[in-house]
PDB file of C-alpha atoms in Angstrom:
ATOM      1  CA  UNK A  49     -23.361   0.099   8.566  1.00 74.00           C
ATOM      2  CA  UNK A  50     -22.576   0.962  12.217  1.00 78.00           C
ATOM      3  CA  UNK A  51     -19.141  -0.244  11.980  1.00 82.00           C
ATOM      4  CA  UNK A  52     -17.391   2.755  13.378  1.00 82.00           C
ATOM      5  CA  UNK A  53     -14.216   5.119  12.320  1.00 85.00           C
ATOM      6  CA  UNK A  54     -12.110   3.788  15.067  1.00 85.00           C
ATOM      7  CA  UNK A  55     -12.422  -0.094  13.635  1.00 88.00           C
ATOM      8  CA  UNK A  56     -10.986   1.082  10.211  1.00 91.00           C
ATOM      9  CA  UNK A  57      -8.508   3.047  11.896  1.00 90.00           C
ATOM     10  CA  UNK A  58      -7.558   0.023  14.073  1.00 90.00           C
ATOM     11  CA  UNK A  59      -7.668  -2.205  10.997  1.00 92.00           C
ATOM     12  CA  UNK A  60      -5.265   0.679   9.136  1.00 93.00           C
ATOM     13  CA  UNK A  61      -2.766   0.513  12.025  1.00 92.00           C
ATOM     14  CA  UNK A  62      -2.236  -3.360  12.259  1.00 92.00           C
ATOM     15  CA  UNK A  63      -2.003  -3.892   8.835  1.00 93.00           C
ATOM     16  CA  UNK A  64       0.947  -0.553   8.483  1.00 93.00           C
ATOM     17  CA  UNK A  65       2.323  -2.470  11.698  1.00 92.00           C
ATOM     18  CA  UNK A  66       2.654  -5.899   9.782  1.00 92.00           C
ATOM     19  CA  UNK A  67       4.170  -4.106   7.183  1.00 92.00           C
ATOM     20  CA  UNK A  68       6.545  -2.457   9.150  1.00 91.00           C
ATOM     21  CA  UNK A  69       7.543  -5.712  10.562  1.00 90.00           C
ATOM     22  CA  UNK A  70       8.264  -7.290   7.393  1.00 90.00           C
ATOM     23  CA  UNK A  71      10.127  -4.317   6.260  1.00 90.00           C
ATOM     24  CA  UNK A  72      12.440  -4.891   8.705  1.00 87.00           C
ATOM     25  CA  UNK A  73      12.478  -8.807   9.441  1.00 86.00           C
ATOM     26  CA  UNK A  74      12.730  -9.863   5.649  1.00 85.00           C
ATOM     27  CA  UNK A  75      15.792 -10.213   3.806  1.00 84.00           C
ATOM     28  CA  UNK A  76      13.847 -10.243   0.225  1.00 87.00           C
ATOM     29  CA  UNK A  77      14.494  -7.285  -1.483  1.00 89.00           C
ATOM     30  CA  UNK A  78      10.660  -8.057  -3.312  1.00 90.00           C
ATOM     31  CA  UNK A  79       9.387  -8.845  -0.125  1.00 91.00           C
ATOM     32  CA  UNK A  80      10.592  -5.881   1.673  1.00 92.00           C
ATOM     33  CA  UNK A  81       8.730  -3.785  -1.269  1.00 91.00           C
ATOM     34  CA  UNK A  82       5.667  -5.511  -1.126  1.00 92.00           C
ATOM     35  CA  UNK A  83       5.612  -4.795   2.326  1.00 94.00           C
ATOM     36  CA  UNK A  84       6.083  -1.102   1.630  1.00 93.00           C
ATOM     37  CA  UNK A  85       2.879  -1.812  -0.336  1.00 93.00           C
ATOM     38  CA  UNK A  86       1.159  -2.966   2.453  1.00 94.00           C
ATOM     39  CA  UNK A  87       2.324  -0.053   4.369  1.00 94.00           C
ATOM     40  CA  UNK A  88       1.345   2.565   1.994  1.00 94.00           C
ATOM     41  CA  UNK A  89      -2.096   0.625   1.411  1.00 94.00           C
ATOM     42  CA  UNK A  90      -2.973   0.803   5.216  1.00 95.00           C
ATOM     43  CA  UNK A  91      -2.562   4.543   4.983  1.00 95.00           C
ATOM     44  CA  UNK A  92      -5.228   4.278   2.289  1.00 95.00           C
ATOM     45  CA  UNK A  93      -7.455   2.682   4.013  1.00 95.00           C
ATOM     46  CA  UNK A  94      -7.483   5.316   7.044  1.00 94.00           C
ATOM     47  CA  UNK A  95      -7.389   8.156   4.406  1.00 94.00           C
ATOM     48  CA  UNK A  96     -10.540   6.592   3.108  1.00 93.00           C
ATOM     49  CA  UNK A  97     -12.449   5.987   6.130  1.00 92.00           C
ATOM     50  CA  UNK A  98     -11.301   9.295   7.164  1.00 89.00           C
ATOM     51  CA  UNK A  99     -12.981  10.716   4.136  1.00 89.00           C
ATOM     52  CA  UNK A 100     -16.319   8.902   4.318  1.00 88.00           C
ATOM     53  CA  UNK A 101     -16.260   9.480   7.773  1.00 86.00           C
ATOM     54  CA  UNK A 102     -15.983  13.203   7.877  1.00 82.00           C
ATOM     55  CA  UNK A 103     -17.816  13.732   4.593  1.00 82.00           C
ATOM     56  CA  UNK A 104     -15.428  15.202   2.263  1.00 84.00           C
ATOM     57  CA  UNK A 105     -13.591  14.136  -0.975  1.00 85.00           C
ATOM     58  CA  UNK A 106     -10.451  15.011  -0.139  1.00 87.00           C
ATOM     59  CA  UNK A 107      -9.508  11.679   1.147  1.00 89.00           C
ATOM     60  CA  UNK A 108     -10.709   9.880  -1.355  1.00 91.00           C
ATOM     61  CA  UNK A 109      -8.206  11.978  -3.730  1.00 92.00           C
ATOM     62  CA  UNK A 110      -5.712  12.024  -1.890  1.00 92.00           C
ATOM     63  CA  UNK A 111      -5.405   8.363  -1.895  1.00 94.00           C
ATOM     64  CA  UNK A 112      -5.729   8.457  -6.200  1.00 93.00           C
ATOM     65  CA  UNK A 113      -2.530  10.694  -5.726  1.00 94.00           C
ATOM     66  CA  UNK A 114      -0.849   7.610  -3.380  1.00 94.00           C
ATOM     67  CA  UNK A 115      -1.930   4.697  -5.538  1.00 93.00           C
ATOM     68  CA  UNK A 116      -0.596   7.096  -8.570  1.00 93.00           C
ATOM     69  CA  UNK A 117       2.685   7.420  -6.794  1.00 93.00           C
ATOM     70  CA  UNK A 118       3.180   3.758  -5.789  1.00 93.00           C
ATOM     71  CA  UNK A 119       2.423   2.453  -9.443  1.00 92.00           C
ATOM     72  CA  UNK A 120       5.720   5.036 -10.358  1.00 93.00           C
ATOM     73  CA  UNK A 121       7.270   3.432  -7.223  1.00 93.00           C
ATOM     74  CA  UNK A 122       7.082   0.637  -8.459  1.00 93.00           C
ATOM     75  CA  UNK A 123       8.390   1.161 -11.731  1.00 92.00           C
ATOM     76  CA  UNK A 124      11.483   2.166 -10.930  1.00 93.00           C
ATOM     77  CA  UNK A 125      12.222  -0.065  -7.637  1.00 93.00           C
ATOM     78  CA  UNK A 126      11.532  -2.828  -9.646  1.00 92.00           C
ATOM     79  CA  UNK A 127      13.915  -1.478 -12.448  1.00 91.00           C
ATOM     80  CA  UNK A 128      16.591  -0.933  -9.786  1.00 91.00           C
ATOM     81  CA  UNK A 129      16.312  -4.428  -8.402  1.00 91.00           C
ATOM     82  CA  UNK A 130      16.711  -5.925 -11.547  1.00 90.00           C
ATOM     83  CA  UNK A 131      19.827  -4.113 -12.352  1.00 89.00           C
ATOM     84  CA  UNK A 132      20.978  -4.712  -8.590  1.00 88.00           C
ATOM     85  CA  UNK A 133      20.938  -8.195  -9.572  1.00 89.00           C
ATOM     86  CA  UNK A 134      22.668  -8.401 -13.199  1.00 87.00           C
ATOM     87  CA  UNK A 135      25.623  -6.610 -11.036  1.00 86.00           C
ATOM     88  CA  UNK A 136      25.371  -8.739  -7.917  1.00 84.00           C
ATOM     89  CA  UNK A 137      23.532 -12.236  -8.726  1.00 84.00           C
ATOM     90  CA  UNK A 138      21.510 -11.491  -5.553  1.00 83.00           C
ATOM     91  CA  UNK A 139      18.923  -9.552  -4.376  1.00 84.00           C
ATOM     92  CA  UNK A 140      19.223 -10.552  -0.294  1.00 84.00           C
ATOM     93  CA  UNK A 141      19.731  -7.129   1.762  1.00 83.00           C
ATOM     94  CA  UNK A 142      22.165  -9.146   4.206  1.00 80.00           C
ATOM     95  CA  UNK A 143      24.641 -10.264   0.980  1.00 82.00           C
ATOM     96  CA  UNK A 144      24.510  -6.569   0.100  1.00 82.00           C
ATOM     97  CA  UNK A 145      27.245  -5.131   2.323  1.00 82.00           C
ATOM     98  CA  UNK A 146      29.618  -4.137   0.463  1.00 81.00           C
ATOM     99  CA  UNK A 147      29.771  -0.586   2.087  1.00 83.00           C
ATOM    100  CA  UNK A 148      30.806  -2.576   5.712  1.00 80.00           C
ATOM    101  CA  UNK A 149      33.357  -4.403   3.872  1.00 70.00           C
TER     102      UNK A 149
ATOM    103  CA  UNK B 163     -24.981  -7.411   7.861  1.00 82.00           C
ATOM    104  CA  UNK B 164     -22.354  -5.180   6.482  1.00 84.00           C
ATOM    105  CA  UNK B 165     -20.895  -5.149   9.852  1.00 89.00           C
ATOM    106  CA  UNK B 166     -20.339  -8.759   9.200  1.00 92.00           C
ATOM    107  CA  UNK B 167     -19.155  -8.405   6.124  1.00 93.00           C
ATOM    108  CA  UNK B 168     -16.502  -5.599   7.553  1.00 93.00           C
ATOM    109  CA  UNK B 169     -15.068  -7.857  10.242  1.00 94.00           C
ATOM    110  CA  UNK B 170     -14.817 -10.739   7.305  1.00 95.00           C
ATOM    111  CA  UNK B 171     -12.741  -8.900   4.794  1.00 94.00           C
ATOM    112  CA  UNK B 172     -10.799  -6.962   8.035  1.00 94.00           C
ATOM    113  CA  UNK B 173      -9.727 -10.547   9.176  1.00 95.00           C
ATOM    114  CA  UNK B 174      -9.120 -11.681   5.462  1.00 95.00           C
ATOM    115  CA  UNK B 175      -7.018  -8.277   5.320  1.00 95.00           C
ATOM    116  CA  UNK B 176      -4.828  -8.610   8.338  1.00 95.00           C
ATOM    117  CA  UNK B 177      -4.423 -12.334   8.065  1.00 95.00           C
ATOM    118  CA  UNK B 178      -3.243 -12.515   4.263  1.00 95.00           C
ATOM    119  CA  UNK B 179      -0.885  -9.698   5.343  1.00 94.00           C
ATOM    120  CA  UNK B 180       0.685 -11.568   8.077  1.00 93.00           C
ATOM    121  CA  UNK B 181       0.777 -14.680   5.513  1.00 92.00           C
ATOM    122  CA  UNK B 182       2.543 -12.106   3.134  1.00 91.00           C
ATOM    123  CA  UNK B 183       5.462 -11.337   5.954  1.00 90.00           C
ATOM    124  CA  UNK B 184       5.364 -14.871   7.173  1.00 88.00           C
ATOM    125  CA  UNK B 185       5.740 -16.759   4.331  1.00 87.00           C
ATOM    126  CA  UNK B 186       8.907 -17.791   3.312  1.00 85.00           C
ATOM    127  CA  UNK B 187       8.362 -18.410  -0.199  1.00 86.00           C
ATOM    128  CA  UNK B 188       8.044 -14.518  -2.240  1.00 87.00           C
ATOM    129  CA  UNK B 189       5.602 -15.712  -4.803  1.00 90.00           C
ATOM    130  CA  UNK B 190       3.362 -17.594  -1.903  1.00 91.00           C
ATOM    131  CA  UNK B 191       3.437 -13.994  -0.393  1.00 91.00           C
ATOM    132  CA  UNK B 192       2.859 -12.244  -3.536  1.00 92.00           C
ATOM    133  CA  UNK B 193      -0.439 -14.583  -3.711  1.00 93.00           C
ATOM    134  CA  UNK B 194      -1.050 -12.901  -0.343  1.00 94.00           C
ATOM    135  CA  UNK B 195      -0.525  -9.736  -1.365  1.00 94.00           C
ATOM    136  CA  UNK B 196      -3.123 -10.019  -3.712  1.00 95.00           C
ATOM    137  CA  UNK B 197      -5.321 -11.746  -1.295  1.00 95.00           C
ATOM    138  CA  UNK B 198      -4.690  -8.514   0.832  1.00 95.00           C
ATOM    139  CA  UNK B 199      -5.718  -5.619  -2.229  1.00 95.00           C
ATOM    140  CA  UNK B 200      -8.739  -7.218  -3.352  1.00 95.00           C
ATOM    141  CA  UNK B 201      -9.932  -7.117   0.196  1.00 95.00           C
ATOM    142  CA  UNK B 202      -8.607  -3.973   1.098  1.00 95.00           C
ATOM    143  CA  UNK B 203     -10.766  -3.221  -2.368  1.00 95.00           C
ATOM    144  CA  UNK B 204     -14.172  -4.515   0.095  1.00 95.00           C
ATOM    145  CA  UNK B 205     -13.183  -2.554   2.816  1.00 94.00           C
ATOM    146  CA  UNK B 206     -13.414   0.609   0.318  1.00 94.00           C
ATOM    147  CA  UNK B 207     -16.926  -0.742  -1.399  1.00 93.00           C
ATOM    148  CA  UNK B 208     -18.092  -0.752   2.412  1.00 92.00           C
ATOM    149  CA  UNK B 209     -16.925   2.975   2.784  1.00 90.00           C
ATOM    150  CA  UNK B 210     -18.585   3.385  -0.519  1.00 89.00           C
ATOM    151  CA  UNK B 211     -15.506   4.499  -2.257  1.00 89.00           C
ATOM    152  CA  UNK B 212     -16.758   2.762  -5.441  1.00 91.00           C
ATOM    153  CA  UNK B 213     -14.155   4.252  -7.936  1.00 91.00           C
ATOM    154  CA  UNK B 214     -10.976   3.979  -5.878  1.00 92.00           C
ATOM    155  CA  UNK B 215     -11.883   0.083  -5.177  1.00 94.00           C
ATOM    156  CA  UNK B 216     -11.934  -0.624  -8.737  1.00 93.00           C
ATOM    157  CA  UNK B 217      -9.006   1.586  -9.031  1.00 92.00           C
ATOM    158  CA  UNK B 218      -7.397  -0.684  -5.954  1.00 93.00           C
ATOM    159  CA  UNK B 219      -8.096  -3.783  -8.180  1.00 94.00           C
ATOM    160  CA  UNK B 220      -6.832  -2.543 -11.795  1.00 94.00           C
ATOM    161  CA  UNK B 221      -3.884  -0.618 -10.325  1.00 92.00           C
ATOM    162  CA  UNK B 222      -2.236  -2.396  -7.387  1.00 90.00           C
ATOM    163  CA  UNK B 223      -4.123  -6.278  -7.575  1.00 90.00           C
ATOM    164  CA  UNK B 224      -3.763  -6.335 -11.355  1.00 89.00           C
ATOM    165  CA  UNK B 225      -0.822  -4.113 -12.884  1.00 90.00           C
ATOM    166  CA  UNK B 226       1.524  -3.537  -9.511  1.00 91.00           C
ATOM    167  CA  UNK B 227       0.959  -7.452  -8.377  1.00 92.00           C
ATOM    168  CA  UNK B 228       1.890  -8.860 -11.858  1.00 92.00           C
ATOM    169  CA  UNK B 229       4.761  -7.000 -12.347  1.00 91.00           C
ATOM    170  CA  UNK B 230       6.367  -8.175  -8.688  1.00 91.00           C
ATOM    171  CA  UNK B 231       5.229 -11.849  -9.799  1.00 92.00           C
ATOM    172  CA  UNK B 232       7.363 -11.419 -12.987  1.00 90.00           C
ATOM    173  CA  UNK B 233      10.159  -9.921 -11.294  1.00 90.00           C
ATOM    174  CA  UNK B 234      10.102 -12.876  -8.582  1.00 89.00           C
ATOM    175  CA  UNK B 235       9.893 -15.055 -11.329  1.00 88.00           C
ATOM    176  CA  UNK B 236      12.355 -13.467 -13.622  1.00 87.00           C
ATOM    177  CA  UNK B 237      15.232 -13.165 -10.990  1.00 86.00           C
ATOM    178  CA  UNK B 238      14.488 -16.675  -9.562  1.00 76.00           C
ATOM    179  CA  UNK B 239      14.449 -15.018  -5.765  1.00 66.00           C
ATOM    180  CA  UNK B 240      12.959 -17.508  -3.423  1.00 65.00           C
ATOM    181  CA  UNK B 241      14.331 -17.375  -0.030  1.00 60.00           C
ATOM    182  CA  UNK B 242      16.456 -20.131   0.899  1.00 56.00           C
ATOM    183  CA  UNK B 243      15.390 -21.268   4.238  1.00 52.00           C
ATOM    184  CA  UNK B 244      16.669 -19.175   6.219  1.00 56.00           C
ATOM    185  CA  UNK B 245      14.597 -19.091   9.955  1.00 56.00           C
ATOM    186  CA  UNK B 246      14.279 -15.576  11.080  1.00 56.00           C
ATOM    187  CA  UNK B 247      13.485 -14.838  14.198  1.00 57.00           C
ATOM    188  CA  UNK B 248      16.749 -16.614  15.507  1.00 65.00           C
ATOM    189  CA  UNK B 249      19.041 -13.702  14.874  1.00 75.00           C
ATOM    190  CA  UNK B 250      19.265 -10.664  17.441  1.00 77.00           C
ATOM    191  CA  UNK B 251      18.506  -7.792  14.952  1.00 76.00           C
ATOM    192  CA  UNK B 252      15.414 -10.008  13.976  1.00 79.00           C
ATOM    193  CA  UNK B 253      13.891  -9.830  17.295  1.00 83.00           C
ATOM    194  CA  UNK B 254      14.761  -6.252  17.892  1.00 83.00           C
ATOM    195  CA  UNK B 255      12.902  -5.242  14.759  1.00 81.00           C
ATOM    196  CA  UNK B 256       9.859  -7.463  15.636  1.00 83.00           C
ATOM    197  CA  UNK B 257      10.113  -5.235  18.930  1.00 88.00           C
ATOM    198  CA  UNK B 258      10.543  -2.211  16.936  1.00 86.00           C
ATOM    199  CA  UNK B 259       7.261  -3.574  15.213  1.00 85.00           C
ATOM    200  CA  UNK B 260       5.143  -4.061  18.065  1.00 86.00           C
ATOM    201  CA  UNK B 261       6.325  -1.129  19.623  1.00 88.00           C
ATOM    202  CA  UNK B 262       4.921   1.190  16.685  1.00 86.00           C
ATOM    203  CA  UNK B 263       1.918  -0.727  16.885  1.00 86.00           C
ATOM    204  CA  UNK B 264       1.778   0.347  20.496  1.00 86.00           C
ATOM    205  CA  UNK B 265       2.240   3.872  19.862  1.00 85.00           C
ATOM    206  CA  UNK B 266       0.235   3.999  16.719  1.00 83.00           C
ATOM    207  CA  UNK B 267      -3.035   2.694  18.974  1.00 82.00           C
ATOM    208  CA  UNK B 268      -2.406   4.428  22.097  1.00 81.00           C
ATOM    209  CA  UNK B 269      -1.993   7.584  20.085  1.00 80.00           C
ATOM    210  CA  UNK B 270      -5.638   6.589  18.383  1.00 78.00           C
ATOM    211  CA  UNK B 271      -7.691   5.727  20.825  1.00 78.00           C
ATOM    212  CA  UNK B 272      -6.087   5.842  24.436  1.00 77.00           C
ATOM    213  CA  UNK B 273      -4.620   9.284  24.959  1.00 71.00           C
ATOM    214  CA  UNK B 274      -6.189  12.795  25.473  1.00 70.00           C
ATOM    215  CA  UNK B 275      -6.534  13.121  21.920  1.00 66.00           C
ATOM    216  CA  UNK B 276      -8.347  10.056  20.685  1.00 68.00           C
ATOM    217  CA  UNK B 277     -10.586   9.512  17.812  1.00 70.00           C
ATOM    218  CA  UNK B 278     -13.978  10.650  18.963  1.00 70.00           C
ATOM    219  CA  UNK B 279     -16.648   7.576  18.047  1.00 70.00           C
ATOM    220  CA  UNK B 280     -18.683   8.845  14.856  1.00 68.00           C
ATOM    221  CA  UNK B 281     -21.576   7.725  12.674  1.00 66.00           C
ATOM    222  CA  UNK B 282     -21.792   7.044   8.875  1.00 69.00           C
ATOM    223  CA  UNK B 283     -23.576  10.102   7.355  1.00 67.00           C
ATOM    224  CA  UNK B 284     -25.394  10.163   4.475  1.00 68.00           C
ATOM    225  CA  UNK B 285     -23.845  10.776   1.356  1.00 68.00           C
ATOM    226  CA  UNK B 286     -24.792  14.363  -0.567  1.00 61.00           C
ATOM    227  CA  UNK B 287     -26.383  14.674  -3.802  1.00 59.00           C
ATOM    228  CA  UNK B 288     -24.342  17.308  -5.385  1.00 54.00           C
ATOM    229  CA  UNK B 289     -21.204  15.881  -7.304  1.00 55.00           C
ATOM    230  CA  UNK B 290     -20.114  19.289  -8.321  1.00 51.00           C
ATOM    231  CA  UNK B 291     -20.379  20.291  -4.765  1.00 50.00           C
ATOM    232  CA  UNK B 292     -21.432  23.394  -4.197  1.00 53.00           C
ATOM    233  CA  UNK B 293     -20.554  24.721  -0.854  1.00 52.00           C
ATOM    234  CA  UNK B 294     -17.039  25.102   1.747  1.00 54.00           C
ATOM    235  CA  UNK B 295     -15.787  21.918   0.797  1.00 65.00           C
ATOM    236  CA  UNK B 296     -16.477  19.361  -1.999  1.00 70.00           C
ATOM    237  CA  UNK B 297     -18.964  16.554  -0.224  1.00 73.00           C
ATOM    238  CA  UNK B 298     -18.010  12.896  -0.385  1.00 76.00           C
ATOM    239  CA  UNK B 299     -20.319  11.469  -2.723  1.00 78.00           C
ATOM    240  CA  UNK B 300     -19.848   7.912  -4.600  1.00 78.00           C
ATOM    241  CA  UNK B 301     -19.968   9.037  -8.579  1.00 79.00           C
ATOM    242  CA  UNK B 302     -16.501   9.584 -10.281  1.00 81.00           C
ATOM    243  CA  UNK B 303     -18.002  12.481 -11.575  1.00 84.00           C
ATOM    244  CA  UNK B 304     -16.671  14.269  -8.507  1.00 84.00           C
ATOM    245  CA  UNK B 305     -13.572  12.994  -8.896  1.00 86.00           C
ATOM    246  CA  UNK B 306     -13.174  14.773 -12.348  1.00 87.00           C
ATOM    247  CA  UNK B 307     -14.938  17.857 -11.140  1.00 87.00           C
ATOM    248  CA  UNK B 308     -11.870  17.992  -7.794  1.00 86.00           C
ATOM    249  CA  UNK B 309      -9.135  17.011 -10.061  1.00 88.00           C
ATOM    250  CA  UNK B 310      -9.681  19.535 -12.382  1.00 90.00           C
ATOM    251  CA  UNK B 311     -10.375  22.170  -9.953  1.00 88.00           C
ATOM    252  CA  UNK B 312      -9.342  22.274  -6.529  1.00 86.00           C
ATOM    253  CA  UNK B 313      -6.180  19.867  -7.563  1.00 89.00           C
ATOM    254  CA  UNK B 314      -5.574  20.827 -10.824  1.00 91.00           C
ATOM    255  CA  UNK B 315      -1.456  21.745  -9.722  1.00 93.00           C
ATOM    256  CA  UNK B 316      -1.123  18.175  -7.961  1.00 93.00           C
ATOM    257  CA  UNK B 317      -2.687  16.437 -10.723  1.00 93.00           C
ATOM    258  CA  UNK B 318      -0.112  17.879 -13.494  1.00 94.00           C
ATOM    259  CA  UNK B 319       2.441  17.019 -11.197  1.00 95.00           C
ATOM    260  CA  UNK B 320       1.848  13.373 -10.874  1.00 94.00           C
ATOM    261  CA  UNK B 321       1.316  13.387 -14.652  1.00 94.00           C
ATOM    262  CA  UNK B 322       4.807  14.661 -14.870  1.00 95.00           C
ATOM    263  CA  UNK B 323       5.890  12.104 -12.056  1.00 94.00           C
ATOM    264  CA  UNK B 324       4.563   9.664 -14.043  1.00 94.00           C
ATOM    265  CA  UNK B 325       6.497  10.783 -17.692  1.00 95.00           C
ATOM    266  CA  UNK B 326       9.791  10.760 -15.214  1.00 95.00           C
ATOM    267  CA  UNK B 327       9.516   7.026 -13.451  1.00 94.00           C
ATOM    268  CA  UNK B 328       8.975   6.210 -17.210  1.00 93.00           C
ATOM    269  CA  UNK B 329      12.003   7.511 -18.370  1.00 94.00           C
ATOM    270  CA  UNK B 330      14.084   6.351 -15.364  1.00 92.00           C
ATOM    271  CA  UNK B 331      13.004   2.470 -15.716  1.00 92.00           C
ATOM    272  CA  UNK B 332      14.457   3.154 -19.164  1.00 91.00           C
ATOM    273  CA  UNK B 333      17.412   4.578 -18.622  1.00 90.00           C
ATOM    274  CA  UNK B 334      18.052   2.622 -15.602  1.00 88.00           C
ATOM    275  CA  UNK B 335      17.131  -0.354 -17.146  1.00 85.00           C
ATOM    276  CA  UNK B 336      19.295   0.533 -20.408  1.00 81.00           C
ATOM    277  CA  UNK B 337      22.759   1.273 -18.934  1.00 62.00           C
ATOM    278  CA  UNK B 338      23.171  -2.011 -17.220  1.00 54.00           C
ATOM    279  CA  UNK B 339      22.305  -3.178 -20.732  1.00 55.00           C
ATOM    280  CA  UNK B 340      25.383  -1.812 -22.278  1.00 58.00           C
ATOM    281  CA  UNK B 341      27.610  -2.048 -19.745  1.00 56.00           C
ATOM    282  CA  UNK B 342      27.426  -6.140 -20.030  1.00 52.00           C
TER     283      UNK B 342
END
């Protein structure tokens, strides 16, 4: 393959960009987490590339540590949502203000 | 022809991920989403990280994806249609967006310090890996042999992180429970 680093990196830094932008444009609660998951997958993919392109394993571990961390992530955000909306019947961030009220 | 293949599953990548932000219906993005992992998975199979793609699949396309599909479904959250980019704080943060974009690739490849242009190397034949550091090869065998040596600490760790998320979904999920 002569598909270099700097095309994965490139590839790595739109797709944390996009999910960056959803973080903040969405109201979804869900959607705002999946695009955390997009985020934290795009610094996979560089850790990766950055592995196999510099020969080491480390990357490559370090990124079974991340996808470790998101499944606990998950978990629990998920858990938290749910509860957030047996108390509050919603789960949009901008009916969630009851700290400006 | 894996070059072609690379710039297939890139596009597939970046476009179901803009679908996924885009779209204003959550389980249409979750569909995305999914979209997005398994090809994120190609994208590691072309790096030849052969383990962590099927890890990618079972762990964030299968378990992580059908949880946020139940959830969506459970809580009945679709977005009622509500048009962003009207709103001033939506255009700011697509500014904030596309300004970290800006900084993340000038940072990469324009200024003093940019990525220098490198070539695939072979992969090494040792999965025990013998040497300064432990050699990227594509068997998991290496993967036991690191975790178990050079991050044996971090690897308890998680497994603790792990025993602690499950025990705070329960409790967590528990008190609302009795406070009804």
């Amino acid at each position: 393959m002569t598909v270099g680093l700097n095309a994965f990196i490139l590839v790595a830094a739109l797709l944390f960009a996009i999910g960056m932008v959803g973080v903040i444009l969405r109201k979804n609660t869900l959607v705002i987490y999946m695009s955390l998951e997009l985020m934290l997958n795009a610094i996979n993919l560089a850790l990766v590339a950055f592995s196999r392109y510099n020969n080491t394993m480390d990357g490559n571990l370090f990124v079974f540590f991340i996808i470790t961390v998101a499944a606990a992530e998950v978990a629990v955000g998920l858990a938290i949502v749910v509860a957030l909306y047996r108390r509050r019947q919603t789960v949009m961030v901008d009916q969630l203000n009851a700290l400006s009220r | 022809m894996l070059d072609i293949l690379f710039y297939i599953f890139a596009a597939i990548t970046l476009i179901s991920g803009l679908m996924m932000v885009l779209s204003p219906n959550a389980v249409t993005g979750a569909i995305c989403m999914i979209v997005c992992f398994i090809n994120t998975a190609a994208l590691f199979v072309l790096l030849e990280a052969f383990f962590l793609a099927i890890l990618q699949i079972l762990v964030y396309a299968g378990a992580v994806m059908v949880i946020f599909i139940f959830i969506i479904m459970l809580l009945d959250a679709d977005e009622d249609s509500h048009s962003y980019l009207r709103d001033k704080m939506s255009v700011a943060g697509t500014i904030v967006g596309f300004a970290l974009l800006v900084v993340l690739i000038f940072s990469a490849f324009v200024s003093s310090g940019a990525l220098p242009e490198t070539a695939l190397q072979a992969v090494a034949e040792n999965p025990s890996g013998e040497g300064q550091g432990i050699p990227f090869t594509t068997s998991a065998k290496s993967f036991g042999y690191s975790l178990f040596t050079k991050y044996m600490l971090p690897f308890q760790v998680t497994g603790f992180l792990l025993l602690a998320s499950m025990i705070g979904v329960i409790v967590v999920s528990k008190r609302q429970e009795e406070a009804k």
